[in-house]
Each structure stands twice: as C-alpha cells, then as structure tokens.
mmCIF file of C-alpha atoms in Angstrom:
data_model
loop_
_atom_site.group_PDB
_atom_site.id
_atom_site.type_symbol
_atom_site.label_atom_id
_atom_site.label_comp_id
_atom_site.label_asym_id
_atom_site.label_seq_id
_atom_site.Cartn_x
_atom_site.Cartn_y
_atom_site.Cartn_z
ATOM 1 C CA UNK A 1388 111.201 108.453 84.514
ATOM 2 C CA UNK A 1389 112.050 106.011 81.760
ATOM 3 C CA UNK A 1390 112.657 102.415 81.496
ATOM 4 C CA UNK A 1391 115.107 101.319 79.323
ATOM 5 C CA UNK A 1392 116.061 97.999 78.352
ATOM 6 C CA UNK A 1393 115.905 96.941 81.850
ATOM 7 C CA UNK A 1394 113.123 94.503 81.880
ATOM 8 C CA UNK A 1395 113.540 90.781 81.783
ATOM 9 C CA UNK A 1396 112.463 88.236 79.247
ATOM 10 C CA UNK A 1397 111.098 85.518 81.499
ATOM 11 C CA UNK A 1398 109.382 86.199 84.852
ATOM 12 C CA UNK A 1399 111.125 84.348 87.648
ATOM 13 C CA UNK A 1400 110.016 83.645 91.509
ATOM 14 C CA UNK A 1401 111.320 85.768 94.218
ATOM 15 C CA UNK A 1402 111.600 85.647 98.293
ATOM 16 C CA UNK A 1403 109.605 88.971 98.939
ATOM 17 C CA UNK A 1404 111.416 90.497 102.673
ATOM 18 C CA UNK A 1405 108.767 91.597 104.611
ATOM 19 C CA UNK A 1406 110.513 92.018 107.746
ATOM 20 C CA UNK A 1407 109.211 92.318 111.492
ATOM 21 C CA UNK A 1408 106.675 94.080 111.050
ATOM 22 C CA UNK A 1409 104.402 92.116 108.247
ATOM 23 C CA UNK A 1410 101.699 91.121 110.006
ATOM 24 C CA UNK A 1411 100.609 94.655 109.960
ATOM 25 C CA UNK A 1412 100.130 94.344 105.804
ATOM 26 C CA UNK A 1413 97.773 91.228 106.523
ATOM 27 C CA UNK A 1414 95.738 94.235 108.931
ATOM 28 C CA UNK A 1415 95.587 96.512 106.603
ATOM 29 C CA UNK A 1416 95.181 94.866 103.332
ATOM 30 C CA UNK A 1417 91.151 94.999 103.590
ATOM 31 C CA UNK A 1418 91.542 98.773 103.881
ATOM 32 C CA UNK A 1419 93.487 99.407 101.233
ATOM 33 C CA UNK A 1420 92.494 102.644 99.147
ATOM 34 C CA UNK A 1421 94.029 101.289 95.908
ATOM 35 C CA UNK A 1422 95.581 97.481 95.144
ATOM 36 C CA UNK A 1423 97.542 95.668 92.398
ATOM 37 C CA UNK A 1424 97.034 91.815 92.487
ATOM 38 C CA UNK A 1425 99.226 89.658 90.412
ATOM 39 C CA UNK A 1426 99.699 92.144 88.227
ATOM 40 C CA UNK A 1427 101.824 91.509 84.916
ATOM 41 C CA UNK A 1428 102.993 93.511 81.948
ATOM 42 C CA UNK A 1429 104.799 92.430 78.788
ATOM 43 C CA UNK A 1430 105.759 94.112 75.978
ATOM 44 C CA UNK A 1431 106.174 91.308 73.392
ATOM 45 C CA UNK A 1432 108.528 88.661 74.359
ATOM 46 C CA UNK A 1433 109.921 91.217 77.372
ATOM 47 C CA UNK A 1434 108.458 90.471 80.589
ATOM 48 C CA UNK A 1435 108.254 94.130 82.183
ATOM 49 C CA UNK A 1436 106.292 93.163 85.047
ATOM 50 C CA UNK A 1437 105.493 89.553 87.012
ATOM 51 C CA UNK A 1438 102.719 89.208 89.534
ATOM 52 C CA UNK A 1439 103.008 91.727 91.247
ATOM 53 C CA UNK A 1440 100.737 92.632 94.275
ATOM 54 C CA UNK A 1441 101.019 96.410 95.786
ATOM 55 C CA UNK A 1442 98.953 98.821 97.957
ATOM 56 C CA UNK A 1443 98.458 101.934 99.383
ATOM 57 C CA UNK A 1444 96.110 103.117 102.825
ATOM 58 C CA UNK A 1445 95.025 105.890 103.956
ATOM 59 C CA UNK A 1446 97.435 108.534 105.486
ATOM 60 C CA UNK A 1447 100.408 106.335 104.374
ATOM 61 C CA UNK A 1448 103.627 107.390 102.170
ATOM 62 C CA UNK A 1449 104.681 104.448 99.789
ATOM 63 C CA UNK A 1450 108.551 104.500 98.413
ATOM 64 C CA UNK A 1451 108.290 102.968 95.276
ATOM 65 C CA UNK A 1452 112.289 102.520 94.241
ATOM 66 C CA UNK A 1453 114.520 100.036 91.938
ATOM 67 C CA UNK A 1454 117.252 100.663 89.524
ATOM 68 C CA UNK A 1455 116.827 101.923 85.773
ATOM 69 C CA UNK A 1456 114.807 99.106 83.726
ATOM 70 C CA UNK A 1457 113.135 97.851 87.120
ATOM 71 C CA UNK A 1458 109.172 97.951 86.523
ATOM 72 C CA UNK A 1459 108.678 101.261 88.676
ATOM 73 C CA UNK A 1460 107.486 103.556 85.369
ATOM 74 C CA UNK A 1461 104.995 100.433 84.199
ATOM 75 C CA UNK A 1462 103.448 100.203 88.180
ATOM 76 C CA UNK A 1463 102.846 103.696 87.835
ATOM 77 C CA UNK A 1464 101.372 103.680 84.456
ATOM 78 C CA UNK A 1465 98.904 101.055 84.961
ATOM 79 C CA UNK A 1466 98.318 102.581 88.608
ATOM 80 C CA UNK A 1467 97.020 105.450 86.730
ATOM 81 C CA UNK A 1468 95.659 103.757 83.868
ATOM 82 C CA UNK A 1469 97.927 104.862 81.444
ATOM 83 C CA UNK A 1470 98.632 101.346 80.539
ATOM 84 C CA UNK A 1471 96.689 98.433 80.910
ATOM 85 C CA UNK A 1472 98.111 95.158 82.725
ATOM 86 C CA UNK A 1473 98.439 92.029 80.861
ATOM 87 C CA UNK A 1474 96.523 89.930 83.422
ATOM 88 C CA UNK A 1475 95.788 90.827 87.070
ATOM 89 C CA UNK A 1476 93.372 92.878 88.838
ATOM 90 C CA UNK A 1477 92.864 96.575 90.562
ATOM 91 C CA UNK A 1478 91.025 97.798 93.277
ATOM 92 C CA UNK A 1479 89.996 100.717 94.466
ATOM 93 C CA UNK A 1480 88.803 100.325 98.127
ATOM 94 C CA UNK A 1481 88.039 97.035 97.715
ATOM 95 C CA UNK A 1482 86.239 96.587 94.301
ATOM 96 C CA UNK A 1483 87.471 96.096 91.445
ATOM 97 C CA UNK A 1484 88.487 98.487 89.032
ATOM 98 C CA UNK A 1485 89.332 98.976 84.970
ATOM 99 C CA UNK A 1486 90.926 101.908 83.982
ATOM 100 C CA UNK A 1487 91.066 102.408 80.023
ATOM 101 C CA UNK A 1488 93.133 105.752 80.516
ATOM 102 C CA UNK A 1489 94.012 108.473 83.043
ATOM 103 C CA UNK A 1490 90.563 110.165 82.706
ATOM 104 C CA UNK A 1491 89.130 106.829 84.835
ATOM 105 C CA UNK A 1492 92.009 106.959 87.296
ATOM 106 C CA UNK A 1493 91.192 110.926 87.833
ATOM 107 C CA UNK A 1494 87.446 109.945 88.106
ATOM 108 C CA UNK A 1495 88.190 107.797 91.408
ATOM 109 C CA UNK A 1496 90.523 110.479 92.967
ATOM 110 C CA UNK A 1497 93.575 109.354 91.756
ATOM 111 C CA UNK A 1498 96.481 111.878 90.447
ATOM 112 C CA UNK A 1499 99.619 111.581 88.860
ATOM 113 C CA UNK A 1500 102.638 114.165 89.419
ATOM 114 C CA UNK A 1501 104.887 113.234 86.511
ATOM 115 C CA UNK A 1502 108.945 114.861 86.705
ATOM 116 C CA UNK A 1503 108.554 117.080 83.704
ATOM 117 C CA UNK A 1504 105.055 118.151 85.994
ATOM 118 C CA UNK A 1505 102.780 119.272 82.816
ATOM 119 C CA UNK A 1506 102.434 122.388 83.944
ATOM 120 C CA UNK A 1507 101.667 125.031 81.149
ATOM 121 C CA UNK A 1508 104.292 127.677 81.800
ATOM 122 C CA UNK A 1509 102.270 131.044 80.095
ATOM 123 C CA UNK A 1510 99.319 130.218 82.581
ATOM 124 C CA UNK A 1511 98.907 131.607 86.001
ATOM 125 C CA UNK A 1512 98.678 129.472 88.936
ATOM 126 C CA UNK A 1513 94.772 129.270 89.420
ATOM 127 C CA UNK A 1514 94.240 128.470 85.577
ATOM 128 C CA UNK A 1515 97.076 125.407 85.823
ATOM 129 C CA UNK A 1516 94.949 124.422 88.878
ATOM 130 C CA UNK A 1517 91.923 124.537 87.364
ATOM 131 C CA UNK A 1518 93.016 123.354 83.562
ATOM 132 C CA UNK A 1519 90.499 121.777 82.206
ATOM 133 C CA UNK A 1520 88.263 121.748 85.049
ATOM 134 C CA UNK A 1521 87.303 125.712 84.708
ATOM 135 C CA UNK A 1522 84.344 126.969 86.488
ATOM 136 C CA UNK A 1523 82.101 128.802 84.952
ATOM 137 C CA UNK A 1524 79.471 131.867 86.615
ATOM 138 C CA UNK A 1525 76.135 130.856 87.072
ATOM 139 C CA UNK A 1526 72.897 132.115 85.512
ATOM 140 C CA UNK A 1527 73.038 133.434 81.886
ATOM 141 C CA UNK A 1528 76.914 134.367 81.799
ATOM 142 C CA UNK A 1529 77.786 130.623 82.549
ATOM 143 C CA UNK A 1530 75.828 129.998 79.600
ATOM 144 C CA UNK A 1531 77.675 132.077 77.189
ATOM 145 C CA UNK A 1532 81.044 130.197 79.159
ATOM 146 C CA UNK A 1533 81.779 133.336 81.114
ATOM 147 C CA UNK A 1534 84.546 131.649 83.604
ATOM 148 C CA UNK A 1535 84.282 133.090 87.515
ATOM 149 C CA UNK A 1536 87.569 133.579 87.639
ATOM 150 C CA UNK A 1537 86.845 134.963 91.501
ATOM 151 C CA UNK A 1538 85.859 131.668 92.700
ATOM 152 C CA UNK A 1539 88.541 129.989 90.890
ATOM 153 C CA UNK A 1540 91.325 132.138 92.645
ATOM 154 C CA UNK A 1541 89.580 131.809 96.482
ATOM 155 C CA UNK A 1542 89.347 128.273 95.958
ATOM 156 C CA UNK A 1543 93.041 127.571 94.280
ATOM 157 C CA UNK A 1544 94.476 130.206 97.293
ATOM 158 C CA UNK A 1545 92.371 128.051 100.001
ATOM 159 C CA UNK A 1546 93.968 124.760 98.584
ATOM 160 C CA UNK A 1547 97.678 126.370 98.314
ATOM 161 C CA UNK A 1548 97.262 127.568 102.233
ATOM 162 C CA UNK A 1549 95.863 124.338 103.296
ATOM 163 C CA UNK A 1550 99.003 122.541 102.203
ATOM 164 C CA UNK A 1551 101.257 125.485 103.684
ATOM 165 C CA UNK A 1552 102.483 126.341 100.236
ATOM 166 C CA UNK A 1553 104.201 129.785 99.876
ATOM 167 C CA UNK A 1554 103.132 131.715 96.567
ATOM 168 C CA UNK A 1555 101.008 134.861 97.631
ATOM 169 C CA UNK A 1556 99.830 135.586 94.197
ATOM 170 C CA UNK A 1557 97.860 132.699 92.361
ATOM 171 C CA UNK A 1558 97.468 135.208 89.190
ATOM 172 C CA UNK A 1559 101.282 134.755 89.107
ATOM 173 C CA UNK A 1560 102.742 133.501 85.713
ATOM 174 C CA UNK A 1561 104.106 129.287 86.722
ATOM 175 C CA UNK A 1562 106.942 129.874 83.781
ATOM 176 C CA UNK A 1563 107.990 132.708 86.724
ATOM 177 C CA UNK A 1564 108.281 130.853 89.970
ATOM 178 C CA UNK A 1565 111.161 128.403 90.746
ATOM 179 C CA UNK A 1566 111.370 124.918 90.310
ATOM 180 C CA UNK A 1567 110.181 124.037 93.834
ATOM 181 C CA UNK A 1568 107.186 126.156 93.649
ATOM 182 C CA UNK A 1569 106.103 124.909 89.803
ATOM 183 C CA UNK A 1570 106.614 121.426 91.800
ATOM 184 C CA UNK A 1571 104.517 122.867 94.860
ATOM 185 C CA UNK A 1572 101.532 124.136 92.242
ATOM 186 C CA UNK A 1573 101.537 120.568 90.433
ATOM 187 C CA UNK A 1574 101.081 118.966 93.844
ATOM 188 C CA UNK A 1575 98.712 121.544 94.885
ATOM 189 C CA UNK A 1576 96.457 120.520 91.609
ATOM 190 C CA UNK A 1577 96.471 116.681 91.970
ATOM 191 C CA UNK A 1578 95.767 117.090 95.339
ATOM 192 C CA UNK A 1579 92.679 119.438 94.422
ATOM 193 C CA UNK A 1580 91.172 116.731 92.368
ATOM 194 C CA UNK A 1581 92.590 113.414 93.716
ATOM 195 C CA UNK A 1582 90.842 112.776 96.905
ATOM 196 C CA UNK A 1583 92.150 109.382 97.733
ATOM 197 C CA UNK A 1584 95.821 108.596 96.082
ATOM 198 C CA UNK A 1585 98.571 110.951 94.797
ATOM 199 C CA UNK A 1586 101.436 109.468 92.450
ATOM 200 C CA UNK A 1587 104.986 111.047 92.917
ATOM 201 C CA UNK A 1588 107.255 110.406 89.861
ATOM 202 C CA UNK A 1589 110.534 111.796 90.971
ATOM 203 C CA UNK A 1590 109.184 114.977 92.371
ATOM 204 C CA UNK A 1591 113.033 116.528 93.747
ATOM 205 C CA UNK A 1592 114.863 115.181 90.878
ATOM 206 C CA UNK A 1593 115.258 118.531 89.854
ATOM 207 C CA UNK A 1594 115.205 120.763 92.494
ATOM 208 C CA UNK A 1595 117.828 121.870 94.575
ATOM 209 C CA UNK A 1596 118.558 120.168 98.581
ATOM 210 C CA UNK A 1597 116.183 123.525 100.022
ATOM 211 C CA UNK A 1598 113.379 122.847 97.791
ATOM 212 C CA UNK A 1599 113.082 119.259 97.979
ATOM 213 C CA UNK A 1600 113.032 119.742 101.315
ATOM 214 C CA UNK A 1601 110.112 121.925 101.311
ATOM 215 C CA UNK A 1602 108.106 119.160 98.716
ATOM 216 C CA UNK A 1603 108.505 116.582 101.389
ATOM 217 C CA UNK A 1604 106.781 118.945 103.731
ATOM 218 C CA UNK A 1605 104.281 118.880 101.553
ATOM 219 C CA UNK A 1606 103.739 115.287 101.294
ATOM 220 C CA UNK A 1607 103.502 115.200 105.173
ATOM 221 C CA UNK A 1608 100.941 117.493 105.166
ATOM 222 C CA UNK A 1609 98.833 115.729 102.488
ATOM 223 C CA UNK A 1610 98.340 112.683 104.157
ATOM 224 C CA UNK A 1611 97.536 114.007 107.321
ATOM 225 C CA UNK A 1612 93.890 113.977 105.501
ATOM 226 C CA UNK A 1613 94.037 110.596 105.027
ATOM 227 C CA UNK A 1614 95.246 111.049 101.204
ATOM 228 C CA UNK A 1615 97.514 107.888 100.363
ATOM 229 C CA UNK A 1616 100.702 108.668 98.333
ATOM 230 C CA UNK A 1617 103.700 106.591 96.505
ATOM 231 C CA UNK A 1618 106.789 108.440 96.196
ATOM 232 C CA UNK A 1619 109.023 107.078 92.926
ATOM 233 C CA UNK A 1620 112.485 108.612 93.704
ATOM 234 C CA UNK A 1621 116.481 107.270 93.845
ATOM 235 C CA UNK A 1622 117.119 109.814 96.757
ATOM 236 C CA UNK A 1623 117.023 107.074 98.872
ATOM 237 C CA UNK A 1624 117.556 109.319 102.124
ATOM 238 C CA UNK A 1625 114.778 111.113 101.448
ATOM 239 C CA UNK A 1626 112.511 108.464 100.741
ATOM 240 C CA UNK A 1627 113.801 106.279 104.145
ATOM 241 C CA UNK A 1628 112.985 109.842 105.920
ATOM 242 C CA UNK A 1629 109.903 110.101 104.519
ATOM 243 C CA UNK A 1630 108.041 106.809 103.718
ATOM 244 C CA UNK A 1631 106.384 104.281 106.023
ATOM 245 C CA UNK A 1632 106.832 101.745 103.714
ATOM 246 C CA UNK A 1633 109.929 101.025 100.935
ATOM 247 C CA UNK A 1634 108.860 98.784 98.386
ATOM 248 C CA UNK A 1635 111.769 97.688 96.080
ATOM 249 C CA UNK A 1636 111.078 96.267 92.443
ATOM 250 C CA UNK A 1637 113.969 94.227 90.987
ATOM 251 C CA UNK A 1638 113.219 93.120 86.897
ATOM 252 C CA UNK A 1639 109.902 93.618 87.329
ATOM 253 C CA UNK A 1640 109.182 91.504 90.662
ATOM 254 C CA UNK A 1641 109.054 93.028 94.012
ATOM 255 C CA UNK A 1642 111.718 91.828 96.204
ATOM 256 C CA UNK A 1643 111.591 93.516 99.116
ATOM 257 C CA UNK A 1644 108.721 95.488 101.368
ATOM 258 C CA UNK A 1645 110.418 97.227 104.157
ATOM 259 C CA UNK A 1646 108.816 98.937 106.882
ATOM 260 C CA UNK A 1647 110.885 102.194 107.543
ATOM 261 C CA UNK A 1648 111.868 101.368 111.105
ATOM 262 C CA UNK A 1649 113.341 97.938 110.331
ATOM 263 C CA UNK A 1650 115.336 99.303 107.278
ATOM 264 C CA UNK A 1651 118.279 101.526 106.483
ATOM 265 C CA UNK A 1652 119.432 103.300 103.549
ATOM 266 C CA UNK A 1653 122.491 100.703 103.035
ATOM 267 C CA UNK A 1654 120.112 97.742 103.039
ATOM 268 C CA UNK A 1655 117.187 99.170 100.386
ATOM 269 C CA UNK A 1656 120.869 99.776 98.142
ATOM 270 C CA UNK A 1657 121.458 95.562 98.498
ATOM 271 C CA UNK A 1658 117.732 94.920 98.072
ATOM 272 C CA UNK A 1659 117.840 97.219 94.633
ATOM 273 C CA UNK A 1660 121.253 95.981 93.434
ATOM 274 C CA UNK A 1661 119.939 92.568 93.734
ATOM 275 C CA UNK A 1662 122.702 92.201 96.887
ATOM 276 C CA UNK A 1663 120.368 90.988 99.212
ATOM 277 C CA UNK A 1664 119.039 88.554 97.868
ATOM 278 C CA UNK A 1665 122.744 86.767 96.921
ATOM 279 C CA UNK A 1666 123.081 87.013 100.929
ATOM 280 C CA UNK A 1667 119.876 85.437 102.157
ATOM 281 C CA UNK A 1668 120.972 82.643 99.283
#
C-alpha cells in the first residue's frame, strides 16, 4: 500500500469522534498489547504523520482506513519498526519500546502481512512457514544443519488446522495454490511467530468476493486467542463487518475512532473524505 503525495506540510489540530461508546478506550487503554503516543513522522518539510495516539487489545480487530496519501502505510511501518517516528513513544503492554527494524517488532510477537505477502513462490508451504526460522534435528545431525523436516510439517499442519485453513498438503508448492490460500499461508506464518499483534496490509485486495471471505474467517478465528489485529483495507464493508473498532486517519491525524455499532459504512466514507468534519463545523 503506497502513499503518494498525500501527506501534508504542516500538522494541524483535529476534533477526534469518539462516539458513545469512548469511555470504554479510557478502560482499556492500561491493557493495551501495543500503543502509539503522540506519534509523528516527517519526511523533510512534509508532515506525514502528527501526534498520533493508537492501540490495539487483546482479542480485538482494529480497521485502520483513510484515503491514498493519509498516514495509514507510515502507522504501519513504524508499528512494525520499519520506520522510526520522529518523536513519540511505543509500548508494548505497557513499557516502552524501540524498534530499530522489523527483526525487534518480530522479537515481541509482532507480524506484518504486507499485500504483495513475501511469500517465496518455488517453496512449499512448511518451508515459507518456517523461512528463516528452520528447525534443525537434534544430536549430531543438527550439528552438521540436518533440518527435521518431520517436525517442521506436524507443526506447520497443526498451525494451518488450528486456524481452519484448507490446504491438505503443506509439501505443496505456494506458486501452486490460489490467491486466497497464498494469503491463508502468509497469515498462517505471522500468526506462528507473532503471539501478541498481527498487521493486515490490504489482505483481500486481490482476491476474489469467495476468498476474501474466507481471510476474514480467518481473522475471527485468530483473535479468539487473544491475538490483537489491525486490518488496513478500503473495502469498507468488510472492515465495518469485521472490526470492533474503525479508526480513520485524515493527512496524517486521526479524525475519527468509531466503535462498529455506532457507525455505518456511509459515515466512515464522510469521516475519510474529510465530510464529517465540514458538518460538525
């Protein structure tokens, strides 16, 4: 997901909607598995991000959504630590955090889906989930780096059933399956190895109505163990259907934080055209 030339060049204060339902946030805050605080981003003179405070619990789905240009790419980046913020702070269940790169994020259980999923095609299924991360057979064949490849396949099939995902053969070739089950797989490994939060960048954008179907069923089943996860997507339906909370970034501020019962599709569209706010004026 890019963002291009959509950022602004001076930050600028903004009437966050919370609606009924925001004393639950001050609840909940304390609890938090990961936090942004005031968390800014420039690049140069261009303001990509201004104070911006987000976070995500336990068990809860996160809509992160905004037009083209809107900060949602940069959030993610420096969720994950593939950017640093200019000033602010994370925290990771309370303490905080400083991730130089991804490899810190991973460390504290947090994984990234990206759209083009990073998948390598030629591999099978077990050695994309285990990329990497490759377990080796204990006594002197581990030393020589003899992989068990057995253990690797029962644990990759046990972590593909837990999440109801449909591929019987986890020596199967990714570059063979379709889009919604190389989508499935890429879940499957972040949710492996990130115990905490999982980052959705546009995981349907791709994939046709029946599939992205099938990777929302997914994302209900990974939080039912308590794993939080923010979903970046513009199928707005799907997010409302999906998400407990819809937060909306507008030139890099957030603007809006909309508990799913209180909102509808037509209103996240004003609060992301800017529409809204020109009404509550």
């Amino acid at each position: 997901m890019n963002e291009p030339n959509g950022a602004v060049n001076e930050a600028r204060p903004v009437q966050v909607s919370e609606g009924r339902t925001a004393r639950k946030e001050a609840t909940t805050l304390r609890n938090a598995l990961l936090e942004a605080r005031g968390v800014t981003r420039s690049f140069g003179t261009v303001q990509a991000l201004n104070g911006v405070d987000f976070a995500i619990h336990p068990g809860e789905v996160v809509g992160l959504v905004g037009d083209n240009g809107a900060g949602k790419s940069t959030l993610l980046k420096i969720l994950c630590g593939a950017l640093q913020p200019s000033s602010g702070q994370l925290l990771v269940e309370g303490s905080p955090v400083v991730f130089h790169s991804p490899r810190d994020s991973r460390e504290r259980g947090i994984e990234v889906v990206y759209q083009d999923l990073a998948l390598a095609t030629e591999l099978s299924v077990l050695e994309n989930v285990f990329l990497g991360r490759e377990q080796r057979r204990t006594g002197i064949l581990g030393r020589f780096g003899i992989l068990d490849r057995n253990a690797m396949a029962r644990d990759a099939r046990e972590t593909l059933d837990s999440l109801g995902i449909e591929i019987h053969d986890v020596a199967a070739r990714c570059g063979l399956l379709s889009g919604g089950q190389r989508q499935a797989v890429a879940v499957a490994k972040a949710i492996r190895w990130g115990s905490r939060v999982l980052l959705l960048d546009e995981p349907t954008a791709a994939l046709a109505v029946m599939e992205a179907e099938k990777i929302g069923g997914l994302v209900r089943e990974v939080v039912k163990g308590e794993v939080g996860v923010v979903l970046v997507s513009h199928n707005l339906p799907q997010v409302h259907e999906l998400c407990d909370r819809i937060v909306v970034l507008l030139r890099g501020s957030i603007v809006a934080n909309l508990h799913r019962e209180d909102t509808t599709v037509e209103e996240i569209v004003m609060w992301i055209t800017g529409a809204a706010r020109s009404r509550g004026n």
